[in-house]
Amino acid sequence: MKPLRIFIFFMAVALLLFLLALIFPRQGITITPGVHLKFMDLTDISVRDTADRDRVVEQIVAASNVTEDPEEGFQPDSLPASDSETIIQVFNAANADSLKQSVYRIRFAQGESQMLDPFFAKLDGLLDGSVPRTRIMHFGDSQIENDRMTALIRFRLQKQFGGSGTGLVQAIPLYSGHMAFEQEVSGAWLRYTFFGNRDSVITHNNYGIMGAFSSVPPPEEGVWPSLEYRFNTSRRTGTFDRVRVFLHSYADDASMAFMVNDTLTDTIRNIPGGFSVADYRHHSLIRELALQMNLPRGGRIYGISFESNRGLQMDNIAMRGGSGLIFSKMDRELQIRMLEYLSPGLLILQYGGNVVPYINAERYQRHFKRELELLKDFCPGVPVIVIGPSDMSLKEKGVFVTYPGVEPVRDALKSAALESGFAFWDLYEAMGGYNSMPSFVHSDPPLASTDYVHFTALGVNLVAEMFYNALMLEYKKYSSQNR
Amino acid sequence: MLESLADIFLFDPEKPLIFTRLFFWAFYLVVLLVYSVIYRQRAVRNAFLFGASLFFYWKTSGLFFLILVFSTFSDYYLGNLIHRAKRKEWKKFGVGLSVVVNLFLLSYFKYTYLFVDTVNAIFNTDLEVVNHLALWSNRLTGTHFDVSMILLPVGISFYTFQTISYTVDIYRGKVDPVQHILDFGFYVSFFPQLVAGPIVRASEFIPQLYKRYSLSMEEFGFALFLILKGLFKKMFIGDYIALNFVDRVFANPVGFSGFENLMALFGYSLQVYVDFSGYTDIAIGVALLLGFRLPKNFNSPYKATSVGSFWKRWHISLSSWLKDYLYIPLGGNRKGKIMTDVNLMITMLLGGLWHGASWQFVVWGGLNGVGLVVYKQWKKISPYEQSKHWGVRFWKIFNTFLFITFTRIWFRSESMGKANQLIHQVLHEFKGSIIPHVLWSYRLVFGIMALGYFTHWVPERWKQALINGFIRTPLWAKAVITVLVIFIIYQSWSADLQPFIYFQF
């Protein structure tokens, strides 16, 4: 067969494809409800890929100090110096060095720009010793799962203002991949969540502020069920000197034993039925810890906090599939009691991604504002920063484009936050705005997963660094005005 | 207009000239058109294909094509030196220099970071990579290359091995040097196999440079079948399962249950095969339509009944290269049983490192080496080694497949940490209770995986019947089938993204 004939053959195929593209309906053909056939039309051939900015993103990574693990190889922070636009715009306008100094600002409602001052006053108090400790509670959806985002912000803040430990963790975590410890469980523990798929067995709504609890089985043949931890003490999050267990015993006379480094160091006895907090302090390094529970008829654990006596704590409270609308549906008194014990100085709520594909943004704004007002009642005077969703892509004829719902949901969260007198940080704009996600996915190394929604460890640290810079810019402003 | 011209002729790292892009097929059509005019004049034909290949490489790798040109010049002249030298010492010097230059290029571009990172990790130093080639060029010619990073030129692992095979084969007297440097350039850079193989031996390819073009109707049908099969494997199966499942899990193993991790591992085992073999299928088909025969590179590798048999079926051109140019020169099996195993391990460890510059690839190569060594002993004592029973055969294939899939953990994981996370999830967070939910939610992904494995494992005679059937169809039917296959691939390419699914466990 001669090459010319092969050429003609391929031209014939191209012609057939051209004709097919010409006659195939633009909206496709639905065969059955699940089977929808599509074909390109002629304009699609000229469509440019949305990931045009890959190189920009790669250089962003090269220019920033992000690593997969914030506690390793992380450079001392460079405090932000200027107020500027999106990271991409900054990069295009200037050079990589200026990127480290750039920051996408936190937005405040009119007249509320001092809103974070009470928290900053506590940070100053940590530095001069007048405040022993304060706490940030970082709530969010799967974007912050497994301590993502929180880890970097916590590390940098604890380095600057003191403090150690992981903060609140669930007794039976969704993930076993925490970098601060390895955990083993003995006994028939179960984990229940208020967010995501709720277990219909649970008829009450006493889930606590983490929106989840673990059921503690009663002792079996004299053996107390236990949670055993081996801490990575080379990490800041792996060292702590205080353990608080938020629990609910179904009967009086419960007790809890603390075994530190294989030695029984304390047993808290006569724990009454109902909600209580077992508070344990230790003054030397804890490498291994076993919490042994004797709850005669079983009970629940709402959370365990590994923390330091002094300094800053930061909790990572991830609610897979959540949209931040559960606080008003769970038992109010229990949440308030836990918050009283925890005494947060700042709340961060990072949601939105799970409602982008589905919900009416206007309704979401109303409901989210209701939750914010509720949190205002739960902890009066405590500032809240709402972080909006990241960019998220859907695939249209093979090209990735931003979900139409991202900007309305971002606007809904922003309005809800500002109307409640709180602050808002726009993650979507900070990462580059419309169609920035494909650049994050296609960068090398990847900054986001191929679901075009979730950041990778590297990507999440990049945006966490941007948020940290934004927070520190406000703190710097506060400091300069108050000195 | 200017922008369109720039798009066509300028290098854009975001748009490499690969088989799955429309632009490649437009390029190929132009090549075919010119080729149909000049194919009878052998020298012009070879020079034209060399030029087209350099353009292809320029579009894929930018200025790195200069390295390809350098490699072409150095090995062409070294080949001549080896051939003409009367004294053995000069021949040895020539072949030694060729190996050193090629391995230096490969090591510099591919392994500098691994070397520096390893030194830093062992000695707690803080060394940084400086691109001395860029520095040297900047100082000498005033260019502005980035000296702080070394990028890997596409295909360098393949063409350096090809040029080594050329000089070594001349040294061994297996092949004569090519007559003209343009012919040699064509051999080194032939675009269908330039970026992902197969690794073509000089002794197999160079004789074709001097043959007249010939292509039977049967061969045309076979080439077209290979191209369509390759596109289907790569785009319909590989890209879909990677995008919608496998890549997500490997990016964050702890975000998924052990069962999902395990499924992703099996998914990857299929993906790496369909991607790689699909790409070489297309390469072989595209080359054949130009009248050049490239060697078969895959032979249903997951039908292998042992690790040894796997390596005779997987990336055959590399395995045989490693055997002839590394294992045998090391001593092969000629220096006793222990040294045979040592040589095997060295070959597999270095073969692992060839696949990628990280310690995970060394672990992967090492595991395969251990698999080979252990199997060699096992088959001596196994009572079933000679059995022809289908159950025994099934069991051997099953075990080999499981073992190879297990080693893929290190082949795919971006870091040792990620590999450990995957193993941890499978062992400790398996979450069997969510299996039905996972299977249902990812039914399309798993359905396509099942299709991929099914088509792999069907009997060879079925596949042959399909190929023969396709070859026998008239030209017009081939055109219609081609359009149909492209239409089907488009469905997968344009399919909605599988949404992230939250399994509570």
mmCIF file of C-alpha atoms in Angstrom, chain B residues 163-361:
data_model
loop_
_atom_site.group_PDB
_atom_site.id
_atom_site.type_symbol
_atom_site.label_atom_id
_atom_site.label_comp_id
_atom_site.label_asym_id
_atom_site.label_seq_id
_atom_site.Cartn_x
_atom_site.Cartn_y
_atom_site.Cartn_z
ATOM 1 C CA THR B 163 23.042 4.910 20.971
ATOM 2 C CA ILE B 164 24.878 2.736 23.484
ATOM 3 C CA SER B 165 23.549 -0.356 21.704
ATOM 4 C CA TYR B 166 24.845 1.101 18.418
ATOM 5 C CA THR B 167 28.461 1.609 19.520
ATOM 6 C CA VAL B 168 28.559 -1.625 21.509
ATOM 7 C CA ASP B 169 27.164 -3.608 18.567
ATOM 8 C CA ILE B 170 29.846 -2.102 16.288
ATOM 9 C CA TYR B 171 32.457 -3.019 18.900
ATOM 10 C CA ARG B 172 31.111 -6.548 19.028
ATOM 11 C CA GLY B 173 31.130 -6.703 15.228
ATOM 12 C CA LYS B 174 27.396 -7.282 15.051
ATOM 13 C CA VAL B 175 26.682 -4.267 12.908
ATOM 14 C CA ASP B 176 28.544 -1.971 10.541
ATOM 15 C CA PRO B 177 28.492 1.776 11.045
ATOM 16 C CA VAL B 178 25.831 3.668 9.128
ATOM 17 C CA GLN B 179 27.051 5.353 6.008
ATOM 18 C CA HIS B 180 25.779 8.838 6.563
ATOM 19 C CA ILE B 181 25.234 10.935 9.677
ATOM 20 C CA LEU B 182 21.708 11.832 8.524
ATOM 21 C CA ASP B 183 20.863 8.126 8.439
ATOM 22 C CA PHE B 184 22.252 7.737 11.925
ATOM 23 C CA GLY B 185 20.336 10.791 13.121
ATOM 24 C CA PHE B 186 17.202 9.225 11.717
ATOM 25 C CA TYR B 187 17.860 5.976 13.612
ATOM 26 C CA VAL B 188 18.439 7.790 16.913
ATOM 27 C CA SER B 189 15.515 10.175 16.641
ATOM 28 C CA PHE B 190 12.812 8.313 14.672
ATOM 29 C CA PHE B 191 9.770 10.060 16.107
ATOM 30 C CA PRO B 192 7.312 7.198 16.683
ATOM 31 C CA GLN B 193 9.557 5.527 19.251
ATOM 32 C CA LEU B 194 11.554 8.535 20.446
ATOM 33 C CA VAL B 195 9.807 9.348 23.699
ATOM 34 C CA ALA B 196 8.577 6.026 25.032
ATOM 35 C CA GLY B 197 10.220 3.243 23.061
ATOM 36 C CA PRO B 198 10.422 0.519 22.082
ATOM 37 C CA ILE B 199 14.202 0.682 22.399
ATOM 38 C CA VAL B 200 15.284 -0.240 18.907
ATOM 39 C CA ARG B 201 18.592 -2.039 18.455
ATOM 40 C CA ALA B 202 20.928 -0.756 15.794
ATOM 41 C CA SER B 203 21.190 -4.280 14.393
ATOM 42 C CA GLU B 204 17.391 -4.447 13.963
ATOM 43 C CA PHE B 205 16.803 -0.994 12.570
ATOM 44 C CA ILE B 206 19.833 0.056 10.564
ATOM 45 C CA PRO B 207 19.342 -2.553 7.816
ATOM 46 C CA GLN B 208 15.866 -1.060 7.269
ATOM 47 C CA LEU B 209 17.461 2.305 6.441
ATOM 48 C CA TYR B 210 18.762 0.814 3.224
ATOM 49 C CA LYS B 211 15.649 -1.082 2.211
ATOM 50 C CA ARG B 212 12.966 0.147 -0.126
ATOM 51 C CA TYR B 213 9.572 1.099 1.215
ATOM 52 C CA SER B 214 7.086 -1.736 1.286
ATOM 53 C CA LEU B 215 3.755 -2.193 3.023
ATOM 54 C CA SER B 216 1.223 -4.886 2.232
ATOM 55 C CA MET B 217 -2.523 -4.420 2.683
ATOM 56 C CA GLU B 218 -2.361 -6.857 5.591
ATOM 57 C CA GLU B 219 0.360 -4.811 7.223
ATOM 58 C CA PHE B 220 -1.658 -1.646 6.713
ATOM 59 C CA GLY B 221 -4.631 -3.278 8.428
ATOM 60 C CA PHE B 222 -2.417 -4.496 11.255
ATOM 61 C CA ALA B 223 -0.820 -1.054 11.713
ATOM 62 C CA LEU B 224 -4.207 0.644 11.807
ATOM 63 C CA PHE B 225 -5.476 -1.940 14.267
ATOM 64 C CA LEU B 226 -2.492 -1.291 16.524
ATOM 65 C CA ILE B 227 -3.063 2.467 16.411
ATOM 66 C CA LEU B 228 -6.752 2.148 17.282
ATOM 67 C CA LYS B 229 -6.040 -0.447 19.952
ATOM 68 C CA GLY B 230 -3.366 1.786 21.461
ATOM 69 C CA LEU B 231 -5.600 4.851 21.493
ATOM 70 C CA PHE B 232 -8.426 2.851 23.042
ATOM 71 C CA LYS B 233 -6.186 1.383 25.730
ATOM 72 C CA LYS B 234 -4.515 4.673 26.569
ATOM 73 C CA MET B 235 -7.461 7.049 26.367
ATOM 74 C CA PHE B 236 -10.590 5.007 26.966
ATOM 75 C CA ILE B 237 -9.245 2.833 29.770
ATOM 76 C CA GLY B 238 -6.037 4.322 31.160
ATOM 77 C CA ASP B 239 -6.881 8.012 31.212
ATOM 78 C CA TYR B 240 -10.393 7.419 32.529
ATOM 79 C CA ILE B 241 -9.465 5.263 35.505
ATOM 80 C CA ALA B 242 -6.439 7.431 36.310
ATOM 81 C CA LEU B 243 -8.376 10.680 36.329
ATOM 82 C CA ASN B 244 -11.452 9.409 38.083
ATOM 83 C CA PHE B 245 -9.979 7.084 40.657
ATOM 84 C CA VAL B 246 -6.360 5.933 40.683
ATOM 85 C CA ASP B 247 -4.570 9.287 40.792
ATOM 86 C CA ARG B 248 -6.840 10.558 43.541
ATOM 87 C CA VAL B 249 -6.122 7.647 45.818
ATOM 88 C CA PHE B 250 -2.365 7.715 45.251
ATOM 89 C CA ALA B 251 -2.322 11.474 45.884
ATOM 90 C CA ASN B 252 -3.770 10.986 49.360
ATOM 91 C CA PRO B 253 -3.898 7.312 50.431
ATOM 92 C CA VAL B 254 -5.009 8.114 53.975
ATOM 93 C CA GLY B 255 -8.095 9.841 52.627
ATOM 94 C CA PHE B 256 -9.412 6.508 51.380
ATOM 95 C CA SER B 257 -10.268 3.192 52.966
ATOM 96 C CA GLY B 258 -7.958 0.208 52.621
ATOM 97 C CA PHE B 259 -10.354 -1.339 50.117
ATOM 98 C CA GLU B 260 -10.261 1.768 47.907
ATOM 99 C CA ASN B 261 -6.462 1.779 48.167
ATOM 100 C CA LEU B 262 -6.375 -1.853 47.103
ATOM 101 C CA MET B 263 -8.691 -1.202 44.175
ATOM 102 C CA ALA B 264 -6.551 1.767 43.164
ATOM 103 C CA LEU B 265 -3.513 -0.500 43.215
ATOM 104 C CA PHE B 266 -5.207 -2.994 40.898
ATOM 105 C CA GLY B 267 -6.405 -0.057 38.840
ATOM 106 C CA TYR B 268 -2.857 1.228 38.558
ATOM 107 C CA SER B 269 -1.546 -2.190 37.590
ATOM 108 C CA LEU B 270 -3.917 -2.048 34.637
ATOM 109 C CA GLN B 271 -3.356 1.638 33.942
ATOM 110 C CA VAL B 272 0.421 1.410 33.736
ATOM 111 C CA TYR B 273 0.050 -1.469 31.292
ATOM 112 C CA VAL B 274 -2.577 0.134 29.035
ATOM 113 C CA ASP B 275 -0.770 3.490 29.077
ATOM 114 C CA PHE B 276 2.629 2.125 28.233
ATOM 115 C CA SER B 277 1.659 -0.701 25.907
ATOM 116 C CA GLY B 278 -1.008 1.490 24.289
ATOM 117 C CA TYR B 279 1.602 4.119 23.550
ATOM 118 C CA THR B 280 4.012 1.597 22.040
ATOM 119 C CA ASP B 281 1.179 -0.006 20.042
ATOM 120 C CA ILE B 282 0.586 3.389 18.448
ATOM 121 C CA ALA B 283 4.344 3.860 17.934
ATOM 122 C CA ILE B 284 4.652 0.507 16.174
ATOM 123 C CA GLY B 285 1.589 1.227 14.015
ATOM 124 C CA VAL B 286 2.684 4.733 13.084
ATOM 125 C CA ALA B 287 6.193 3.493 12.190
ATOM 126 C CA LEU B 288 4.825 0.577 10.181
ATOM 127 C CA LEU B 289 2.695 2.899 8.034
ATOM 128 C CA LEU B 290 5.960 4.637 7.119
ATOM 129 C CA GLY B 291 7.433 1.247 6.236
ATOM 130 C CA PHE B 292 9.559 0.664 9.344
ATOM 131 C CA ARG B 293 9.191 -2.384 11.583
ATOM 132 C CA LEU B 294 9.668 -1.836 15.299
ATOM 133 C CA PRO B 295 9.954 -4.792 17.672
ATOM 134 C CA LYS B 296 7.032 -5.982 19.745
ATOM 135 C CA ASN B 297 7.343 -4.551 23.232
ATOM 136 C CA PHE B 298 4.559 -6.245 25.228
ATOM 137 C CA ASN B 299 3.130 -9.711 25.064
ATOM 138 C CA SER B 300 0.144 -9.911 27.446
ATOM 139 C CA PRO B 301 2.431 -9.562 30.485
ATOM 140 C CA TYR B 302 -0.239 -10.350 33.061
ATOM 141 C CA LYS B 303 -0.575 -13.813 31.532
ATOM 142 C CA ALA B 304 2.932 -14.547 32.814
ATOM 143 C CA THR B 305 3.222 -17.615 35.016
ATOM 144 C CA SER B 306 6.331 -16.406 36.850
ATOM 145 C CA VAL B 307 8.274 -13.203 37.446
ATOM 146 C CA GLY B 308 10.854 -14.378 34.913
ATOM 147 C CA SER B 309 8.179 -14.946 32.305
ATOM 148 C CA PHE B 310 6.685 -11.528 33.166
ATOM 149 C CA TRP B 311 9.953 -9.818 32.281
ATOM 150 C CA LYS B 312 10.003 -11.652 28.963
ATOM 151 C CA ARG B 313 6.579 -10.188 28.205
ATOM 152 C CA TRP B 314 6.811 -6.697 29.747
ATOM 153 C CA HIS B 315 8.781 -3.926 28.022
ATOM 154 C CA ILE B 316 10.589 -6.619 26.087
ATOM 155 C CA SER B 317 12.986 -4.231 24.345
ATOM 156 C CA LEU B 318 14.269 -2.966 27.716
ATOM 157 C CA SER B 319 14.528 -6.420 29.318
ATOM 158 C CA SER B 320 16.504 -7.752 26.407
ATOM 159 C CA TRP B 321 18.671 -4.608 26.330
ATOM 160 C CA LEU B 322 19.464 -5.018 30.025
ATOM 161 C CA LYS B 323 20.227 -8.676 29.462
ATOM 162 C CA ASP B 324 22.589 -8.085 26.530
ATOM 163 C CA TYR B 325 24.285 -4.886 27.647
ATOM 164 C CA LEU B 326 24.308 -5.235 31.439
ATOM 165 C CA TYR B 327 23.584 -8.737 32.753
ATOM 166 C CA ILE B 328 25.803 -10.617 30.296
ATOM 167 C CA PRO B 329 28.743 -8.149 30.490
ATOM 168 C CA LEU B 330 28.517 -8.464 34.310
ATOM 169 C CA GLY B 331 29.132 -12.168 33.867
ATOM 170 C CA GLY B 332 25.577 -13.410 33.445
ATOM 171 C CA ASN B 333 25.271 -16.989 34.643
ATOM 172 C CA ARG B 334 28.822 -17.910 33.769
ATOM 173 C CA LYS B 335 30.404 -17.257 37.147
ATOM 174 C CA GLY B 336 28.628 -19.602 39.495
ATOM 175 C CA LYS B 337 25.234 -19.708 41.141
ATOM 176 C CA ILE B 338 25.799 -16.981 43.676
ATOM 177 C CA MET B 339 27.249 -14.555 41.152
ATOM 178 C CA THR B 340 24.344 -15.294 38.803
ATOM 179 C CA ASP B 341 21.927 -14.150 41.491
ATOM 180 C CA VAL B 342 24.116 -11.142 42.305
ATOM 181 C CA ASN B 343 24.221 -10.170 38.636
ATOM 182 C CA LEU B 344 20.476 -10.588 38.399
ATOM 183 C CA MET B 345 19.938 -8.353 41.415
ATOM 184 C CA ILE B 346 22.310 -5.678 40.087
ATOM 185 C CA THR B 347 20.514 -5.744 36.740
ATOM 186 C CA MET B 348 17.092 -5.431 38.329
ATOM 187 C CA LEU B 349 18.151 -2.703 40.786
ATOM 188 C CA LEU B 350 19.688 -0.629 37.996
ATOM 189 C CA GLY B 351 16.741 -1.483 35.742
ATOM 190 C CA GLY B 352 14.470 -0.146 38.488
ATOM 191 C CA LEU B 353 16.496 3.042 38.714
ATOM 192 C CA TRP B 354 16.248 3.461 34.943
ATOM 193 C CA HIS B 355 12.475 3.779 35.292
ATOM 194 C CA GLY B 356 12.700 6.809 37.540
ATOM 195 C CA ALA B 357 15.063 8.755 39.737
ATOM 196 C CA SER B 358 13.883 7.836 43.205
ATOM 197 C CA TRP B 359 14.552 5.139 45.751
ATOM 198 C CA GLN B 360 11.033 3.800 45.250
ATOM 199 C CA PHE B 361 12.091 2.571 41.812
#
